[in-house]
Amino acid sequence: MLRIRALAHRYPQHARAALDGIDLDIPSGCLFGLLGPNGAGKTTLISLVAGLLAPQSGSLEVDGEPLTAYRRSHPNAIALVPQDYAFYPMLTVAENLRFFAGVQGLGGRVQRARVARALAAAQLEGVAGQLAGELSGGLRRRLNLAIGLLGEPRILLLDEPTVGVDPQSRAFLLDTIRALADDGRSVIYTSHYMDEVQALCERIAILDLGRVLAQGTLHELLREGAASLVLRLARPLPEPCAATLRARHPELLLSDAELRLPALPADALPALLAELAAAGSPAEAVSYGQQNLETLFMRLTRRSLRD
Amino acid sequence: MNATRLLALWKKESLALLRDRHGLAALFLMPMIFILVMSLALRDAFDVSAASDIGYVIVDLDASPASARYAERLRALLTFRDRGTLPDETAAHGALSRGELGFALVLPAGFAAAQPDGAAARGERPALRLLVDPVVPQALQTAFRLHAEAELGRLQTEALLRRLGRTLMIPELQALDPAAHGLPLETVAVRAGGGAAPVPTSVQQSVPAWLIFSMFFVVIPLAAVFIAERQHGTLQRLASQQVPFGLILAGKLLPFFVVNQIQAVLMVLVGRYLVPLAGGEALVLPSGGGTLAALWLVSAAVSVAAVCWALLIASLTRTTEQATVIGGVGNILMGALGGIMVPAFFMPDFMQQLARFSPMSWALDGFHRVLLHHGGIAQVLPPAAALLCFGLAALGAAILMNLRARRASPR
């Protein structure tokens, strides 16, 4: 298990901390989704787990052992699959895999076996002799992932591994990632595709401004907002009625013909619908007690643009 | 484990270099063309006595047997291009101002009469006038003037002897040829170990300078490869795989050292075989195992310094444009300061002191110790050691820069 406690990090010459006291528990064999808008601290967190940054304060432990000591004793146990196509376009697929196996200290028979296994896992056998620079977007993503599997890591860090691929390649990548977790590996997965994270990850943490806003299983997170109401109105609400509602529900969100209330008791719903109809803006569509990850994410992180 | 990692890095770098055909052409052809062009362009830059394409005419306003004899003997002596005669000084002025000539020597009317055996030997002394194109280097102007004065002195000595012979009625004195009593002057280049040899050609002096300059330009391709790795995220991936940055640099050091050495060999071969085909003088390599070993030691030390300097520039810069500007301008400054473009002995005193701080000047010193002094390992050790120390310092600085950059940002 990866256990993170009070983790903080501040880059030199930056007024705000990139991470400001993060606590997370990532069980073994768990597919863990890490969500957050740009600048939330995801890359910093992944960089700290991957060993690209030295921890400044707080602790990172794997199975009770400090991360730095764990990385020393298990050099290939944590692998990062970056968002960039981090391989050499002038080398073939097989040459890239052999190179990245070699720099992890894997040689001879072990290297051949690992390269074969990575090729098979990403179904790249057919293009093993092709230059990596000539691969399609989907094949590049699969090679990027295959390189991450060479060290047979226990913890795999995937930074937006499906950006820019077609639906078929995406489905294949998601199946492969699911199989890795089934194999007992912990997968930390960042993505901006909420449907992907919702379909794939068992546990999720939402980060913003260096803090964890929410974490838990998908079921736990979605249940938290179960009493929220979303209405699509036939026409925008007249201002006097909108003012009355705002006074009664300060958390009300109104935009054009959409009305959102984060928390409304069920027995208050019929009266509200009648009030809106009387004001000339009857509800055309009602969503109550249901939300998806995207609505939760937007509610927690606000809607303002970050960069 | 580190051996497996290093082998993987070397293999990758070699494959990447071999697959980049345009890059290879640039790496090997450009320095060869450069050394050929620079050798031919500068073949006479150090040698004022070498045959020159600068033309000259003699304007003989005296039209006497004495002036004709002087003109004929001067033509035999001068190594400038003889462009014949012109009828008067105005025509010479025109040709010089149009850039058709470098010099015009005007022999004034009364030249013969003013000689020691002439009719007006004690009368007015008409001046010879040397008209020059101002773009002709001062050293060449001086060379022409010295030749003209020396020949005039010889002519006048002969005339004086003839006049004395006639006056004193001594036939032997009249028949005396001062040239027969001249003593030859030999120029001897002093070599290490007390040996001596003919003076080396200008190619021997200029080829090593441009060889060093080209070798340091390995900074451009190396930085381009390195920056591409950083931008593609491969360096980040290698760091996450716990590949030490020093090992990544070592992975580049050997392949680019080999590339740099091949560049050096090709450039020496161009100096040895292609430059003479194109009309220049051939680069003469010293013979003997010790001297050749010393030559390789200097060349290897230059490669280590150049590749490590390139690694430092690649670590300091973030884009290929930055690397090209900083690396390129850095090389030009090092070259200008180190006596590559202008030999240090032409520089004023304080600049000569400054030149000692340029690694290119240490490299030039090393090559001159072998190619000009035919020195062995012991003679080239000081400059080679200085270059190796410079390389190690640059490598250390590159590693430190990377550590600092990683603290500031994971990328």
Coordinates of N, CA, C and O in Angstrom, one line a residue, chain B residues 102-201:
Chain B
G102 N 48.1 45.8 -57.0 CA 48.4 46.1 -55.6 C 49.5 47.1 -55.5 O 49.5 47.9 -54.6
F103 N 50.5 47.1 -56.5 CA 51.6 48.0 -56.4 C 52.0 48.6 -57.8 O 51.7 47.9 -58.8
A104 N 52.5 49.8 -57.8 CA 53.1 50.3 -59.0 C 54.4 51.0 -58.5 O 54.4 51.9 -57.7
L105 N 55.6 50.5 -59.1 CA 56.8 51.2 -58.7 C 57.3 52.1 -59.8 O 57.4 51.7 -61.0
V106 N 57.4 53.4 -59.5 CA 57.7 54.4 -60.5 C 59.2 54.7 -60.4 O 59.7 55.1 -59.4
L107 N 59.9 54.4 -61.6 CA 61.4 54.7 -61.6 C 61.4 56.1 -62.3 O 61.0 56.3 -63.5
P108 N 61.9 57.1 -61.6 CA 61.8 58.5 -62.1 C 62.8 58.8 -63.3 O 63.8 58.0 -63.4
A109 N 62.5 59.8 -64.0 CA 63.5 60.2 -65.0 C 64.7 60.7 -64.3 O 64.7 61.2 -63.2
G110 N 65.9 60.3 -64.8 CA 67.1 60.7 -64.1 C 67.6 59.6 -63.2 O 68.6 59.8 -62.4
F111 N 67.0 58.4 -63.3 CA 67.3 57.3 -62.5 C 68.8 56.8 -62.8 O 69.6 56.7 -61.8
A112 N 69.1 56.7 -64.1 CA 70.5 56.2 -64.5 C 71.5 57.3 -64.1 O 72.6 56.9 -63.6
A113 N 71.1 58.5 -64.4 CA 72.1 59.6 -64.1 C 72.4 59.7 -62.6 O 73.6 60.1 -62.3
A114 N 71.5 59.4 -61.8 CA 71.7 59.5 -60.3 C 72.5 58.4 -59.7 O 72.8 58.4 -58.5
Q115 N 72.8 57.3 -60.5 CA 73.6 56.2 -60.0 C 75.0 56.6 -59.8 O 75.5 57.6 -60.4
P116 N 75.8 55.9 -58.9 CA 77.1 56.3 -58.6 C 78.0 56.5 -59.8 O 79.0 57.3 -59.8
D117 N 77.7 55.7 -60.9 CA 78.5 55.8 -62.1 C 77.8 56.7 -63.2 O 78.2 56.6 -64.4
G118 N 76.8 57.4 -62.8 CA 76.0 58.1 -63.8 C 76.5 59.5 -64.0 O 77.5 60.0 -63.2
A119 N 75.8 60.3 -64.9 CA 76.3 61.6 -65.2 C 76.1 62.6 -64.1 O 76.8 63.6 -64.0
A120 N 75.0 62.4 -63.4 CA 74.7 63.4 -62.3 C 74.8 62.8 -61.0 O 73.9 62.9 -60.1
A121 N 75.8 62.0 -60.8 CA 75.9 61.2 -59.5 C 75.9 62.1 -58.3 O 75.5 61.7 -57.2
R122 N 76.4 63.3 -58.4 CA 76.5 64.2 -57.2 C 75.4 65.2 -57.3 O 75.4 66.2 -56.5
G123 N 74.5 65.1 -58.2 CA 73.5 66.2 -58.4 C 72.2 65.8 -57.6 O 72.3 65.2 -56.5
E124 N 71.1 66.2 -58.2 CA 69.8 66.0 -57.5 C 69.5 64.5 -57.4 O 69.8 63.7 -58.3
R125 N 68.8 64.1 -56.3 CA 68.5 62.6 -56.1 C 67.0 62.4 -56.4 O 66.2 62.8 -55.5
P126 N 66.6 62.0 -57.6 CA 65.2 61.8 -57.8 C 64.7 60.6 -57.0 O 65.4 59.6 -56.9
A127 N 63.5 60.7 -56.5 CA 62.9 59.6 -55.6 C 62.2 58.6 -56.4 O 61.5 58.9 -57.4
L128 N 62.4 57.3 -56.1 CA 61.5 56.2 -56.6 C 60.2 56.3 -55.8 O 60.2 56.6 -54.6
R129 N 59.1 56.1 -56.5 CA 57.8 56.1 -55.8 C 57.1 54.8 -55.8 O 57.0 54.2 -56.9
L130 N 56.7 54.3 -54.7 CA 55.9 53.0 -54.6 C 54.5 53.4 -54.4 O 54.1 53.8 -53.3
L131 N 53.6 53.2 -55.4 CA 52.2 53.5 -55.2 C 51.5 52.1 -54.8 O 51.8 51.1 -55.4
V132 N 50.7 52.2 -53.8 CA 50.1 51.0 -53.3 C 48.6 51.1 -53.1 O 48.0 52.2 -52.9
D133 N 47.9 50.0 -53.3 CA 46.5 49.9 -53.1 C 46.3 49.8 -51.5 O 46.9 48.9 -50.9
P134 N 45.6 50.7 -50.9 CA 45.5 50.7 -49.4 C 45.0 49.4 -48.8 O 45.1 49.1 -47.6
V135 N 44.3 48.5 -49.6 CA 43.8 47.3 -49.0 C 44.8 46.2 -48.9 O 44.7 45.2 -48.3
V136 N 46.0 46.4 -49.5 CA 47.1 45.4 -49.4 C 47.6 45.5 -48.0 O 47.9 46.6 -47.4
P137 N 47.7 44.3 -47.3 CA 48.2 44.3 -45.9 C 49.6 44.9 -45.8 O 50.4 44.9 -46.7
Q138 N 49.7 45.6 -44.6 CA 51.0 46.3 -44.3 C 52.2 45.4 -44.5 O 53.2 45.9 -45.0
A139 N 52.1 44.1 -44.1 CA 53.2 43.2 -44.1 C 53.7 43.1 -45.6 O 54.9 43.0 -45.9
L140 N 52.7 43.0 -46.5 CA 53.1 42.8 -47.9 C 53.7 44.0 -48.5 O 54.6 44.0 -49.3
Q141 N 53.1 45.2 -48.1 CA 53.7 46.5 -48.5 C 55.2 46.6 -48.1 O 56.1 47.0 -48.9
T142 N 55.4 46.2 -46.8 CA 56.8 46.2 -46.3 C 57.7 45.3 -47.1 O 58.8 45.6 -47.4
A143 N 57.1 44.1 -47.4 CA 57.9 43.1 -48.1 C 58.3 43.6 -49.5 O 59.5 43.5 -49.9
F144 N 57.4 44.3 -50.2 CA 57.7 44.8 -51.6 C 58.8 45.9 -51.4 O 59.7 45.9 -52.2
R145 N 58.6 46.8 -50.4 CA 59.5 47.9 -50.3 C 60.9 47.4 -50.0 O 61.9 47.9 -50.5
L146 N 61.0 46.4 -49.1 CA 62.3 45.9 -48.7 C 63.0 45.3 -49.9 O 64.2 45.4 -50.1
H147 N 62.3 44.5 -50.7 CA 62.8 43.9 -51.9 C 63.4 45.0 -52.9 O 64.5 44.9 -53.4
A148 N 62.5 46.0 -53.1 CA 62.9 47.1 -54.0 C 64.2 47.8 -53.5 O 65.1 48.1 -54.3
E149 N 64.2 48.1 -52.2 CA 65.4 48.8 -51.6 C 66.6 47.9 -51.6 O 67.7 48.4 -52.0
A150 N 66.5 46.6 -51.3 CA 67.6 45.7 -51.4 C 68.2 45.7 -52.8 O 69.5 45.7 -52.9
E151 N 67.4 45.5 -53.8 CA 67.9 45.4 -55.1 C 68.5 46.7 -55.6 O 69.6 46.7 -56.3
L152 N 67.9 47.8 -55.2 CA 68.5 49.1 -55.5 C 69.9 49.3 -54.9 O 70.9 49.7 -55.5
G153 N 70.0 48.8 -53.6 CA 71.3 48.9 -52.9 C 72.4 48.0 -53.7 O 73.5 48.5 -53.8
R154 N 72.0 46.8 -54.1 CA 72.9 46.0 -54.8 C 73.4 46.7 -56.1 O 74.5 46.7 -56.5
L155 N 72.4 47.3 -56.9 CA 72.7 47.9 -58.1 C 73.7 49.1 -57.9 O 74.6 49.2 -58.7
Q156 N 73.4 49.8 -56.8 CA 74.3 51.0 -56.6 C 75.7 50.5 -56.2 O 76.7 51.2 -56.5
T157 N 75.8 49.4 -55.4 CA 77.1 48.9 -55.0 C 77.9 48.6 -56.2 O 79.1 48.9 -56.3
E158 N 77.2 47.9 -57.2 CA 77.9 47.5 -58.4 C 78.4 48.7 -59.2 O 79.6 48.8 -59.6
A159 N 77.5 49.7 -59.3 CA 77.9 50.9 -60.0 C 79.1 51.6 -59.3 O 80.0 52.1 -60.0
L160 N 79.0 51.6 -58.0 CA 80.1 52.3 -57.2 C 81.4 51.6 -57.5 O 82.5 52.2 -57.7
L161 N 81.4 50.3 -57.5 CA 82.6 49.5 -57.7 C 83.2 49.8 -59.1 O 84.4 49.9 -59.3
R162 N 82.2 49.9 -60.1 CA 82.7 50.1 -61.5 C 83.3 51.5 -61.6 O 84.4 51.6 -62.2
R163 N 82.7 52.5 -60.9 CA 83.2 53.8 -60.9 C 84.6 53.9 -60.2 O 85.6 54.5 -60.8
L164 N 84.8 53.2 -59.1 CA 86.0 53.2 -58.4 C 87.1 52.5 -59.2 O 88.2 52.9 -59.3
G165 N 86.7 51.4 -59.9 CA 87.6 50.6 -60.8 C 88.1 51.5 -61.9 O 89.3 51.5 -62.2
R166 N 87.2 52.3 -62.5 CA 87.6 53.2 -63.6 C 88.5 54.2 -63.1 O 89.6 54.5 -63.7
T167 N 88.2 54.9 -61.9 CA 89.0 56.0 -61.4 C 90.3 55.5 -61.0 O 91.4 56.1 -61.3
L168 N 90.4 54.3 -60.3 CA 91.7 53.9 -59.7 C 92.4 53.0 -60.7 O 93.5 52.4 -60.4
M169 N 91.8 52.7 -61.9 CA 92.4 51.9 -63.0 C 92.6 50.5 -62.5 O 93.7 49.9 -62.6
I170 N 91.7 49.9 -61.7 CA 91.9 48.5 -61.3 C 90.8 47.7 -62.0 O 89.6 47.7 -61.6
P171 N 91.2 46.9 -63.0 CA 90.3 46.2 -63.8 C 89.5 45.1 -62.9 O 88.3 44.9 -63.1
E172 N 90.2 44.5 -61.9 CA 89.5 43.5 -61.1 C 88.3 44.1 -60.3 O 87.3 43.4 -60.2
L173 N 88.5 45.4 -60.0 CA 87.4 46.0 -59.2 C 86.2 46.3 -60.1 O 85.1 46.1 -59.7
Q174 N 86.5 46.6 -61.4 CA 85.4 46.8 -62.4 C 84.6 45.5 -62.6 O 83.4 45.5 -62.9
A175 N 85.3 44.4 -62.6 CA 84.7 43.1 -62.9 C 84.1 42.4 -61.7 O 83.5 41.4 -61.8
L176 N 84.2 43.1 -60.5 CA 83.7 42.4 -59.3 C 82.2 42.3 -59.3 O 81.5 43.3 -59.5
D177 N 81.7 41.1 -59.0 CA 80.2 40.9 -58.8 C 79.9 40.8 -57.4 O 80.2 39.7 -56.8
P178 N 79.3 41.8 -56.7 CA 79.0 41.7 -55.3 C 78.1 40.5 -54.9 O 78.2 39.9 -53.9
A179 N 77.2 40.1 -55.9 CA 76.3 39.0 -55.6 C 77.1 37.7 -55.4 O 76.6 36.8 -54.6
A180 N 78.3 37.6 -56.0 CA 79.1 36.3 -55.8 C 79.6 36.2 -54.4 O 80.0 35.1 -54.0
H181 N 79.7 37.4 -53.7 CA 80.2 37.3 -52.3 C 79.1 37.3 -51.3 O 79.4 37.4 -50.1
G182 N 77.9 37.2 -51.7 CA 76.8 37.2 -50.7 C 76.7 35.9 -49.9 O 77.2 34.9 -50.4
L183 N 76.3 36.0 -48.7 CA 76.2 34.8 -47.8 C 74.7 34.4 -47.8 O 73.8 35.3 -47.6
P184 N 74.4 33.1 -47.9 CA 73.0 32.7 -47.9 C 72.5 32.8 -46.5 O 73.2 32.6 -45.5
L185 N 71.2 33.0 -46.3 CA 70.5 33.1 -45.0 C 69.5 31.9 -45.0 O 68.6 31.9 -45.8
E186 N 69.7 31.0 -44.1 CA 68.7 29.9 -43.9 C 67.8 30.1 -42.7 O 68.3 30.6 -41.7
T187 N 66.6 29.8 -42.9 CA 65.7 29.9 -41.7 C 65.5 28.5 -41.2 O 65.2 27.6 -42.0
V188 N 65.6 28.3 -39.9 CA 65.5 26.9 -39.3 C 64.5 26.9 -38.2 O 64.5 27.8 -37.4
A189 N 63.5 26.0 -38.3 CA 62.5 25.8 -37.3 C 63.1 24.9 -36.2 O 63.5 23.8 -36.5
V190 N 63.1 25.4 -35.0 CA 63.7 24.6 -33.9 C 62.6 23.7 -33.3 O 61.5 24.1 -33.0
R191 N 62.9 22.4 -33.2 CA 62.0 21.4 -32.7 C 62.4 20.9 -31.3 O 63.5 21.1 -30.9
A192 N 61.4 20.3 -30.7 CA 61.7 19.7 -29.4 C 62.8 18.7 -29.5 O 62.9 18.0 -30.5
G193 N 63.7 18.6 -28.5 CA 64.8 17.6 -28.5 C 66.0 18.2 -29.2 O 66.9 17.4 -29.5
G194 N 65.9 19.5 -29.6 CA 67.1 20.1 -30.2 C 67.2 19.9 -31.7 O 68.2 20.4 -32.3
G195 N 66.3 19.2 -32.4 CA 66.4 19.0 -33.8 C 66.1 20.2 -34.5 O 65.6 21.2 -34.0
A196 N 66.3 20.2 -35.8 CA 66.0 21.4 -36.6 C 65.5 20.9 -38.0 O 65.8 19.9 -38.4
A197 N 64.6 21.8 -38.6 CA 64.0 21.4 -39.9 C 63.7 22.6 -40.6 O 63.7 23.7 -40.1
P198 N 63.3 22.5 -41.9 CA 62.8 23.7 -42.6 C 61.6 24.3 -42.0 O 60.9 23.6 -41.3
V199 N 61.3 25.5 -42.3 CA 60.2 26.2 -41.7 C 58.9 25.6 -42.1 O 58.8 25.3 -43.3
P200 N 58.0 25.3 -41.2 CA 56.7 24.7 -41.7 C 55.9 25.6 -42.5 O 56.0 26.8 -42.4
T201 N 55.0 25.0 -43.3 CA 54.2 25.9 -44.2 C 53.1 26.5 -43.4 O 52.8 26.1 -42.3

